[in-house]
GROMACS .gro file of N, CA and C in nm:
model
  456
    1UNK      N    1  19.664   7.457  13.578
    1UNK     CA    2  19.578   7.555  13.598
    1UNK      C    3  19.579   7.609  13.723
    2UNK      N    4  19.560   7.761  13.735
    2UNK     CA    5  19.555   7.836  13.853
    2UNK      C    6  19.433   7.881  13.877
    3UNK      N    7  19.375   7.888  14.010
    3UNK     CA    8  19.239   7.956  14.043
    3UNK      C    9  19.259   8.030  14.148
    4UNK      N   10  19.194   8.150  14.147
    4UNK     CA   11  19.180   8.220  14.256
    4UNK      C   12  19.032   8.194  14.346
    5UNK      N   13  19.036   8.167  14.457
    5UNK     CA   14  18.917   8.149  14.536
    5UNK      C   15  18.871   8.275  14.591
    6UNK      N   16  18.735   8.285  14.589
    6UNK     CA   17  18.671   8.415  14.656
    6UNK      C   18  18.551   8.355  14.728
    7UNK      N   19  18.578   8.298  14.844
    7UNK     CA   20  18.458   8.242  14.925
    7UNK      C   21  18.482   8.285  15.083
    8UNK      N   22  18.396   8.259  15.139
    8UNK     CA   23  18.390   8.290  15.296
    8UNK      C   24  18.497   8.248  15.359
    9UNK      N   25  18.545   8.276  15.463
    9UNK     CA   26  18.678   8.238  15.540
    9UNK      C   27  18.625   8.099  15.587
   10UNK      N   28  18.519   8.073  15.645
   10UNK     CA   29  18.472   7.949  15.704
   10UNK      C   30  18.495   7.838  15.587
   11UNK      N   31  18.475   7.871  15.462
   11UNK     CA   32  18.473   7.779  15.357
   11UNK      C   33  18.599   7.775  15.279
   12UNK      N   34  18.698   7.851  15.301
   12UNK     CA   35  18.817   7.864  15.224
   12UNK      C   36  18.920   7.743  15.241
   13UNK      N   37  18.929   7.702  15.345
   13UNK     CA   38  19.027   7.570  15.358
   13UNK      C   39  18.969   7.459  15.300
   14UNK      N   40  18.829   7.432  15.321
   14UNK     CA   41  18.769   7.319  15.272
   14UNK      C   42  18.776   7.341  15.108
   15UNK      N   43  18.733   7.427  15.041
   15UNK     CA   44  18.744   7.451  14.920
   15UNK      C   45  18.888   7.445  14.846
   16UNK      N   46  19.004   7.499  14.935
   16UNK     CA   47  19.131   7.471  14.898
   16UNK      C   48  19.178   7.344  14.878
   17UNK      N   49  19.148   7.261  14.976
   17UNK     CA   50  19.182   7.134  15.000
   17UNK      C   51  19.103   7.041  14.892
   18UNK      N   52  18.975   7.062  14.867
   18UNK     CA   53  18.904   6.979  14.757
   18UNK      C   54  18.990   6.998  14.625
   19UNK      N   55  19.006   7.133  14.594
   19UNK     CA   56  19.079   7.164  14.450
   19UNK      C   57  19.218   7.107  14.455
   20UNK      N   58  19.271   7.108  14.547
   20UNK     CA   59  19.429   7.051  14.565
   20UNK      C   60  19.432   6.901  14.535
   21UNK      N   61  19.318   6.828  14.576
   21UNK     CA   62  19.321   6.712  14.568
   21UNK      C   63  19.292   6.650  14.418
   22UNK      N   64  19.236   6.772  14.336
   22UNK     CA   65  19.236   6.760  14.177
   22UNK      C   66  19.346   6.827  14.110
   23UNK      N   67  19.453   6.844  14.189
   23UNK     CA   68  19.568   6.913  14.130
   23UNK      C   69  19.547   7.032  14.058
   24UNK      N   70  19.465   7.120  14.116
   24UNK     CA   71  19.438   7.255  14.071
   24UNK      C   72  19.516   7.342  14.182
   25UNK      N   73  19.590   7.431  14.107
   25UNK     CA   74  19.665   7.523  14.201
   25UNK      C   75  19.605   7.640  14.246
   26UNK      N   76  19.610   7.678  14.361
   26UNK     CA   77  19.531   7.820  14.415
   26UNK      C   78  19.641   7.905  14.415
   27UNK      N   79  19.592   8.033  14.381
   27UNK     CA   80  19.664   8.169  14.377
   27UNK      C   81  19.603   8.281  14.446
   28UNK      N   82  19.669   8.357  14.505
   28UNK     CA   83  19.597   8.486  14.570
   28UNK      C   84  19.593   8.596  14.465
   29UNK      N   85  19.683   8.595  14.371
   29UNK     CA   86  19.685   8.705  14.282
   29UNK      C   87  19.618   8.691  14.151
   30UNK      N   88  19.498   8.811  14.135
   30UNK     CA   89  19.425   8.785  14.013
   30UNK      C   90  19.493   8.782  13.873
   31UNK      N   91  19.599   8.834  13.872
   31UNK     CA   92  19.676   8.856  13.742
   31UNK      C   93  19.736   8.695  13.700
   32UNK      N   94  19.757   8.609  13.786
   32UNK     CA   95  19.806   8.466  13.766
   32UNK      C   96  19.695   8.377  13.748
   33UNK      N   97  19.565   8.400  13.803
   33UNK     CA   98  19.470   8.300  13.790
   33UNK      C   99  19.390   8.321  13.646
   34UNK      N  100  19.384   8.174  13.611
   34UNK     CA  101  19.300   8.164  13.481
   34UNK      C  102  19.142   8.186  13.507
   35UNK      N  103  19.096   8.138  13.628
   35UNK     CA  104  18.973   8.153  13.674
   35UNK      C  105  18.947   8.195  13.823
   36UNK      N  106  18.853   8.252  13.842
   36UNK     CA  107  18.810   8.282  13.987
   36UNK      C  108  18.674   8.194  14.028
   37UNK      N  109  18.691   8.125  14.117
   37UNK     CA  110  18.581   8.060  14.198
   37UNK      C  111  18.510   8.136  14.282
   38UNK      N  112  18.403   8.174  14.267
   38UNK     CA  113  18.331   8.255  14.360
   38UNK      C  114  18.192   8.181  14.432
   39UNK      N  115  18.198   8.206  14.580
   39UNK     CA  116  18.077   8.140  14.634
   39UNK      C  117  17.943   8.226  14.596
   40UNK      N  118  17.842   8.149  14.567
   40UNK     CA  119  17.705   8.194  14.524
   40UNK      C  120  17.655   8.198  14.656
   41UNK      N  121  17.584   8.334  14.656
   41UNK     CA  122  17.498   8.372  14.771
   41UNK      C  123  17.366   8.376  14.730
   42UNK      N  124  17.271   8.280  14.787
   42UNK     CA  125  17.124   8.273  14.754
   42UNK      C  126  17.052   8.384  14.795
   43UNK      N  127  17.077   8.462  14.909
   43UNK     CA  128  17.035   8.568  14.953
   43UNK      C  129  17.129   8.701  14.942
   44UNK      N  130  17.131   8.785  14.854
   44UNK     CA  131  17.242   8.884  14.852
   44UNK      C  132  17.243   8.974  14.952
   45UNK      N  133  17.336   9.057  15.011
   45UNK     CA  134  17.338   9.166  15.097
   45UNK      C  135  17.296   9.295  15.030
   46UNK      N  136  17.301   9.301  14.900
   46UNK     CA  137  17.284   9.422  14.834
   46UNK      C  138  17.212   9.385  14.699
   47UNK      N  139  17.112   9.483  14.653
   47UNK     CA  140  17.047   9.484  14.515
   47UNK      C  141  17.108   9.598  14.440
   48UNK      N  142  17.108   9.573  14.318
   48UNK     CA  143  17.161   9.659  14.208
   48UNK      C  144  17.037   9.724  14.163
   49UNK      N  145  17.002   9.858  14.202
   49UNK     CA  146  16.889   9.951  14.154
   49UNK      C  147  16.914  10.065  14.098
   50UNK      N  148  16.823  10.135  14.046
   50UNK     CA  149  16.832  10.267  13.989
   50UNK      C  150  16.774  10.379  14.090
   51UNK      N  151  16.865  10.478  14.115
   51UNK     CA  152  16.802  10.596  14.197
   51UNK      C  153  16.699  10.682  14.105
   52UNK      N  154  16.669  10.790  14.173
   52UNK     CA  155  16.584  10.888  14.071
   52UNK      C  156  16.656  10.949  13.967
   53UNK      N  157  16.784  10.950  13.982
   53UNK     CA  158  16.857  11.010  13.861
   53UNK      C  159  16.880  10.908  13.738
   54UNK      N  160  16.834  10.775  13.763
   54UNK     CA  161  16.851  10.667  13.676
   54UNK      C  162  17.001  10.613  13.682
   55UNK      N  163  17.066  10.635  13.780
   55UNK     CA  164  17.198  10.573  13.804
   55UNK      C  165  17.180  10.455  13.889
   56UNK      N  166  17.286  10.363  13.837
   56UNK     CA  167  17.284  10.242  13.931
   56UNK      C  168  17.345  10.241  14.049
   57UNK      N  169  17.289  10.198  14.140
   57UNK     CA  170  17.372  10.200  14.292
   57UNK      C  171  17.337  10.076  14.361
   58UNK      N  172  17.410  10.035  14.477
   58UNK     CA  173  17.399   9.929  14.525
   58UNK      C  174  17.321   9.961  14.658
   59UNK      N  175  17.215   9.899  14.677
   59UNK     CA  176  17.122   9.932  14.810
   59UNK      C  177  17.125   9.797  14.900
   60UNK      N  178  17.146   9.817  15.033
   60UNK     CA  179  17.145   9.725  15.099
   60UNK      C  180  17.030   9.683  15.131
   61UNK      N  181  17.006   9.537  15.140
   61UNK     CA  182  16.877   9.464  15.161
   61UNK      C  183  16.819   9.495  15.291
   62UNK      N  184  16.908   9.522  15.396
   62UNK     CA  185  16.865   9.571  15.536
   62UNK      C  186  16.788   9.686  15.529
   63UNK      N  187  16.791   9.786  15.426
   63UNK     CA  188  16.735   9.906  15.424
   63UNK      C  189  16.596   9.909  15.353
   64UNK      N  190  16.574   9.792  15.293
   64UNK     CA  191  16.457   9.767  15.213
   64UNK      C  192  16.328   9.760  15.306
   65UNK      N  193  16.219   9.856  15.286
   65UNK     CA  194  16.104   9.858  15.366
   65UNK      C  195  15.989   9.774  15.304
   66UNK      N  196  15.969   9.807  15.181
   66UNK     CA  197  15.878   9.715  15.087
   66UNK      C  198  15.907   9.737  14.957
   67UNK      N  199  15.856   9.648  14.873
   67UNK     CA  200  15.887   9.641  14.725
   67UNK      C  201  15.717   9.665  14.670
   68UNK      N  202  15.713   9.722  14.572
   68UNK     CA  203  15.583   9.746  14.504
   68UNK      C  204  15.600   9.742  14.355
   69UNK      N  205  15.504   9.689  14.289
   69UNK     CA  206  15.501   9.683  14.142
   69UNK      C  207  15.375   9.765  14.090
   70UNK      N  208  15.383   9.817  13.972
   70UNK     CA  209  15.291   9.887  13.912
   70UNK      C  210  15.307   9.848  13.769
   71UNK      N  211  15.247   9.738  13.748
   71UNK     CA  212  15.248   9.676  13.602
   71UNK      C  213  15.393   9.620  13.587
   72UNK      N  214  15.479   9.663  13.494
   72UNK     CA  215  15.628   9.622  13.484
   72UNK      C  216  15.716   9.704  13.557
   73UNK      N  217  15.677   9.802  13.618
   73UNK     CA  218  15.754   9.898  13.709
   73UNK      C  219  15.767   9.855  13.840
   74UNK      N  220  15.893   9.842  13.900
   74UNK     CA  221  15.899   9.793  14.034
   74UNK      C  222  15.966   9.906  14.126
   75UNK      N  223  15.903   9.946  14.218
   75UNK     CA  224  15.976  10.054  14.322
   75UNK      C  225  16.026   9.980  14.439
   76UNK      N  226  16.126  10.006  14.491
   76UNK     CA  227  16.182   9.959  14.604
   76UNK      C  228  16.186  10.080  14.702
   77UNK      N  229  16.099  10.074  14.812
   77UNK     CA  230  16.083  10.165  14.918
   77UNK      C  231  16.183  10.160  15.017
   78UNK      N  232  16.278  10.228  15.054
   78UNK     CA  233  16.380  10.199  15.168
   78UNK      C  234  16.386  10.323  15.229
   79UNK      N  235  16.474  10.309  15.341
   79UNK     CA  236  16.500  10.408  15.440
   79UNK      C  237  16.520  10.544  15.378
   80UNK      N  238  16.627  10.531  15.268
   80UNK     CA  239  16.686  10.644  15.224
   80UNK      C  240  16.618  10.698  15.112
   81UNK      N  241  16.489  10.629  15.068
   81UNK     CA  242  16.414  10.686  14.945
   81UNK      C  243  16.374  10.578  14.872
   82UNK      N  244  16.314  10.613  14.760
   82UNK     CA  245  16.281  10.537  14.667
   82UNK      C  246  16.362  10.492  14.543
   83UNK      N  247  16.388  10.357  14.516
   83UNK     CA  248  16.449  10.315  14.404
   83UNK      C  249  16.383  10.235  14.302
   84UNK      N  250  16.461  10.200  14.194
   84UNK     CA  251  16.368  10.146  14.090
   84UNK      C  252  16.450  10.012  14.050
   85UNK      N  253  16.380   9.905  14.037
   85UNK     CA  254  16.429   9.776  14.018
   85UNK      C  255  16.435   9.734  13.856
   86UNK      N  256  16.517   9.683  13.813
   86UNK     CA  257  16.490   9.619  13.684
   86UNK      C  258  16.458   9.466  13.677
   87UNK      N  259  16.459   9.408  13.805
   87UNK     CA  260  16.408   9.278  13.798
   87UNK      C  261  16.252   9.262  13.824
   88UNK      N  262  16.196   9.158  13.791
   88UNK     CA  263  16.040   9.158  13.808
   88UNK      C  264  16.026   9.115  13.956
   89UNK      N  265  15.889   9.115  13.986
   89UNK     CA  266  15.864   9.081  14.148
   89UNK      C  267  15.896   8.936  14.174
   90UNK      N  268  15.875   8.848  14.074
   90UNK     CA  269  15.893   8.725  14.108
   90UNK      C  270  16.051   8.688  14.130
   91UNK      N  271  16.126   8.765  14.062
   91UNK     CA  272  16.274   8.738  14.057
   91UNK      C  273  16.320   8.805  14.202
   92UNK      N  274  16.263   8.926  14.240
   92UNK     CA  275  16.309   8.978  14.358
   92UNK      C  276  16.262   8.895  14.470
   93UNK      N  277  16.149   8.830  14.476
   93UNK     CA  278  16.089   8.751  14.565
   93UNK      C  279  16.179   8.627  14.600
   94UNK      N  280  16.243   8.581  14.490
   94UNK     CA  281  16.351   8.462  14.497
   94UNK      C  282  16.476   8.513  14.567
   95UNK      N  283  16.506   8.629  14.510
   95UNK     CA  284  16.648   8.676  14.569
   95UNK      C  285  16.630   8.710  14.717
   96UNK      N  286  16.524   8.776  14.752
   96UNK     CA  287  16.523   8.819  14.890
   96UNK      C  288  16.496   8.686  15.008
   97UNK      N  289  16.565   8.707  15.125
   97UNK     CA  290  16.559   8.610  15.209
   97UNK      C  291  16.408   8.582  15.260
   98UNK      N  292  16.360   8.454  15.243
   98UNK     CA  293  16.216   8.429  15.287
   98UNK      C  294  16.201   8.430  15.446
   99UNK      N  295  16.304   8.444  15.517
   99UNK     CA  296  16.283   8.470  15.663
   99UNK      C  297  16.273   8.609  15.689
  100UNK      N  298  16.308   8.697  15.607
  100UNK     CA  299  16.292   8.836  15.630
  100UNK      C  300  16.194   8.899  15.557
  101UNK      N  301  16.169   8.857  15.426
  101UNK     CA  302  16.066   8.917  15.350
  101UNK      C  303  15.977   8.826  15.325
  102UNK      N  304  15.831   8.884  15.268
  102UNK     CA  305  15.698   8.809  15.250
  102UNK      C  306  15.610   8.885  15.152
  103UNK      N  307  15.574   8.804  15.047
  103UNK     CA  308  15.487   8.863  14.937
  103UNK      C  309  15.344   8.866  15.006
  104UNK      N  310  15.280   8.980  15.014
  104UNK     CA  311  15.152   8.982  15.070
  104UNK      C  312  15.049   9.017  14.982
  105UNK      N  313  15.084   9.034  14.857
  105UNK     CA  314  14.985   9.062  14.753
  105UNK      C  315  15.043   9.035  14.613
  106UNK      N  316  14.982   9.054  14.508
  106UNK     CA  317  15.061   9.032  14.376
  106UNK      C  318  15.146   9.145  14.344
  107UNK      N  319  15.105   9.244  14.409
  107UNK     CA  320  15.222   9.371  14.388
  107UNK      C  321  15.299   9.424  14.487
  108UNK      N  322  15.301   9.356  14.611
  108UNK     CA  323  15.387   9.399  14.731
  108UNK      C  324  15.450   9.284  14.816
  109UNK      N  325  15.588   9.330  14.832
  109UNK     CA  326  15.662   9.239  14.922
  109UNK      C  327  15.697   9.319  15.048
  110UNK      N  328  15.704   9.271  15.155
  110UNK     CA  329  15.741   9.350  15.282
  110UNK      C  330  15.846   9.290  15.340
  111UNK      N  331  15.913   9.385  15.432
  111UNK     CA  332  16.033   9.335  15.524
  111UNK      C  333  15.957   9.320  15.661
  112UNK      N  334  15.992   9.211  15.733
  112UNK     CA  335  15.947   9.169  15.847
  112UNK      C  336  15.977   9.284  15.945
  113UNK      N  337  16.091   9.314  15.949
  113UNK     CA  338  16.129   9.408  16.061
  113UNK      C  339  16.080   9.574  16.039
  114UNK      N  340  16.014   9.586  15.919
  114UNK     CA  341  15.965   9.707  15.910
  114UNK      C  342  15.823   9.725  15.917
  115UNK      N  343  15.751   9.609  15.961
  115UNK     CA  344  15.617   9.594  15.999
  115UNK      C  345  15.597   9.679  16.149
  116UNK      N  346  15.507   9.777  16.156
  116UNK     CA  347  15.512   9.849  16.288
  116UNK      C  348  15.361   9.817  16.358
  117UNK      N  349  15.253   9.785  16.258
  117UNK     CA  350  15.133   9.779  16.312
  117UNK      C  351  15.049   9.683  16.219
  118UNK      N  352  14.977   9.580  16.274
  118UNK     CA  353  14.901   9.490  16.200
  118UNK      C  354  14.765   9.504  16.255
  119UNK      N  355  14.667   9.551  16.136
  119UNK     CA  356  14.517   9.568  16.183
  119UNK      C  357  14.443   9.499  16.117
  120UNK      N  358  14.348   9.394  16.156
  120UNK     CA  359  14.265   9.310  16.098
  120UNK      C  360  14.178   9.391  16.018
  121UNK      N  361  14.126   9.345  15.902
  121UNK     CA  362  14.019   9.394  15.811
  121UNK      C  363  13.913   9.305  15.770
  122UNK      N  364  13.823   9.377  15.702
  122UNK     CA  365  13.717   9.268  15.666
  122UNK      C  366  13.766   9.166  15.561
  123UNK      N  367  13.689   9.043  15.550
  123UNK     CA  368  13.715   8.952  15.436
  123UNK      C  369  13.838   8.911  15.434
  124UNK      N  370  13.888   8.858  15.560
  124UNK     CA  371  14.019   8.774  15.547
  124UNK      C  372  14.134   8.877  15.501
  125UNK      N  373  14.162   8.994  15.543
  125UNK     CA  374  14.250   9.080  15.501
  125UNK      C  375  14.316   9.152  15.622
  126UNK      N  376  14.447   9.205  15.604
  126UNK     CA  377  14.504   9.285  15.704
  126UNK      C  378  14.545   9.404  15.639
  127UNK      N  379  14.577   9.520  15.723
  127UNK     CA  380  14.634   9.631  15.665
  127UNK      C  381  14.738   9.650  15.762
  128UNK      N  382  14.860   9.666  15.698
  128UNK     CA  383  14.983   9.702  15.767
  128UNK      C  384  15.036   9.823  15.760
  129UNK      N  385  15.094   9.870  15.863
  129UNK     CA  386  15.144  10.002  15.863
  129UNK      C  387  15.303   9.976  15.892
  130UNK      N  388  15.386  10.046  15.805
  130UNK     CA  389  15.523  10.011  15.776
  130UNK      C  390  15.594  10.108  15.853
  131UNK      N  391  15.739  10.119  15.861
  131UNK     CA  392  15.806  10.197  15.946
  131UNK      C  393  15.823  10.340  15.866
  132UNK      N  394  15.795  10.355  15.736
  132UNK     CA  395  15.781  10.483  15.684
  132UNK      C  396  15.655  10.538  15.677
  133UNK      N  397  15.559  10.471  15.749
  133UNK     CA  398  15.410  10.512  15.755
  133UNK      C  399  15.316  10.460  15.640
  134UNK      N  400  15.382  10.413  15.535
  134UNK     CA  401  15.301  10.342  15.448
  134UNK      C  402  15.189  10.250  15.489
  135UNK      N  403  15.094  10.244  15.403
  135UNK     CA  404  14.965  10.140  15.449
  135UNK      C  405  14.961  10.040  15.343
  136UNK      N  406  14.962   9.921  15.352
  136UNK     CA  407  14.950   9.821  15.255
  136UNK      C  408  14.873   9.725  15.311
  137UNK      N  409  14.794   9.646  15.206
  137UNK     CA  410  14.708   9.536  15.233
  137UNK      C  411  14.757   9.407  15.218
  138UNK      N  412  14.718   9.311  15.306
  138UNK     CA  413  14.758   9.168  15.277
  138UNK      C  414  14.613   9.129  15.198
  139UNK      N  415  14.634   9.079  15.102
  139UNK     CA  416  14.512   9.031  15.010
  139UNK      C  417  14.466   8.875  15.067
  140UNK      N  418  14.352   8.847  15.038
  140UNK     CA  419  14.302   8.711  15.080
  140UNK      C  420  14.389   8.595  15.030
  141UNK      N  421  14.440   8.596  14.919
  141UNK     CA  422  14.513   8.493  14.845
  141UNK      C  423  14.650   8.471  14.932
  142UNK      N  424  14.711   8.588  15.007
  142UNK     CA  425  14.819   8.564  15.069
  142UNK      C  426  14.795   8.558  15.225
  143UNK      N  427  14.667   8.557  15.282
  143UNK     CA  428  14.641   8.564  15.425
  143UNK      C  429  14.677   8.446  15.491
  144UNK      N  430  14.691   8.343  15.446
  144UNK     CA  431  14.733   8.221  15.530
  144UNK      C  432  14.882   8.219  15.539
  145UNK      N  433  14.947   8.269  15.430
  145UNK     CA  434  15.092   8.262  15.445
  145UNK      C  435  15.143   8.385  15.539
  146UNK      N  436  15.048   8.498  15.528
  146UNK     CA  437  15.094   8.609  15.634
  146UNK      C  438  15.091   8.551  15.766
  147UNK      N  439  14.957   8.480  15.801
  147UNK     CA  440  14.962   8.442  15.942
  147UNK      C  441  15.044   8.345  15.987
  148UNK      N  442  15.098   8.246  15.907
  148UNK     CA  443  15.209   8.157  15.933
  148UNK      C  444  15.340   8.237  15.959
  149UNK      N  445  15.366   8.337  15.868
  149UNK     CA  446  15.496   8.417  15.869
  149UNK      C  447  15.502   8.494  16.001
  150UNK      N  448  15.397   8.549  16.052
  150UNK     CA  449  15.385   8.623  16.174
  150UNK      C  450  15.347   8.548  16.290
  151UNK      N  451  15.296   8.428  16.263
  151UNK     CA  452  15.247   8.334  16.375
  151UNK      C  453  15.132   8.389  16.442
  152UNK      N  454  15.053   8.441  16.365
  152UNK     CA  455  14.900   8.502  16.412
  152UNK      C  456  14.823   8.373  16.427
   0.00000   0.00000   0.00000
């Protein structure tokens, strides 16, 4: 059996040696491989979304300012404009790196690096100003998580 390996350079030798111990042959050529072993990325660098023309595009996660849901419709607000996700909010929340993204209400996930201003509001709430000028509310249900995330 021949397998092609598609993993990071740091893990390539380790994976290759492990497979070789099980008498699995490694090839660099796609046309020779029966299977391709690919490294799973818990937090991808890109999301597959739809643009305003309904065409699928790859959006760099680093460009995402915030994600907002309106019922089943999910908008991803990015530096280059607004995109539309096919995934649900809970799926995007699981995909996005929890060190960089935080859910602040049932309908909004924000990027840490795009928060420009935090203003306290009444009843255990915050109002955030994001890098694109958007104002979003941190609801009471997410108040504690927000304070821990930003160490307030």
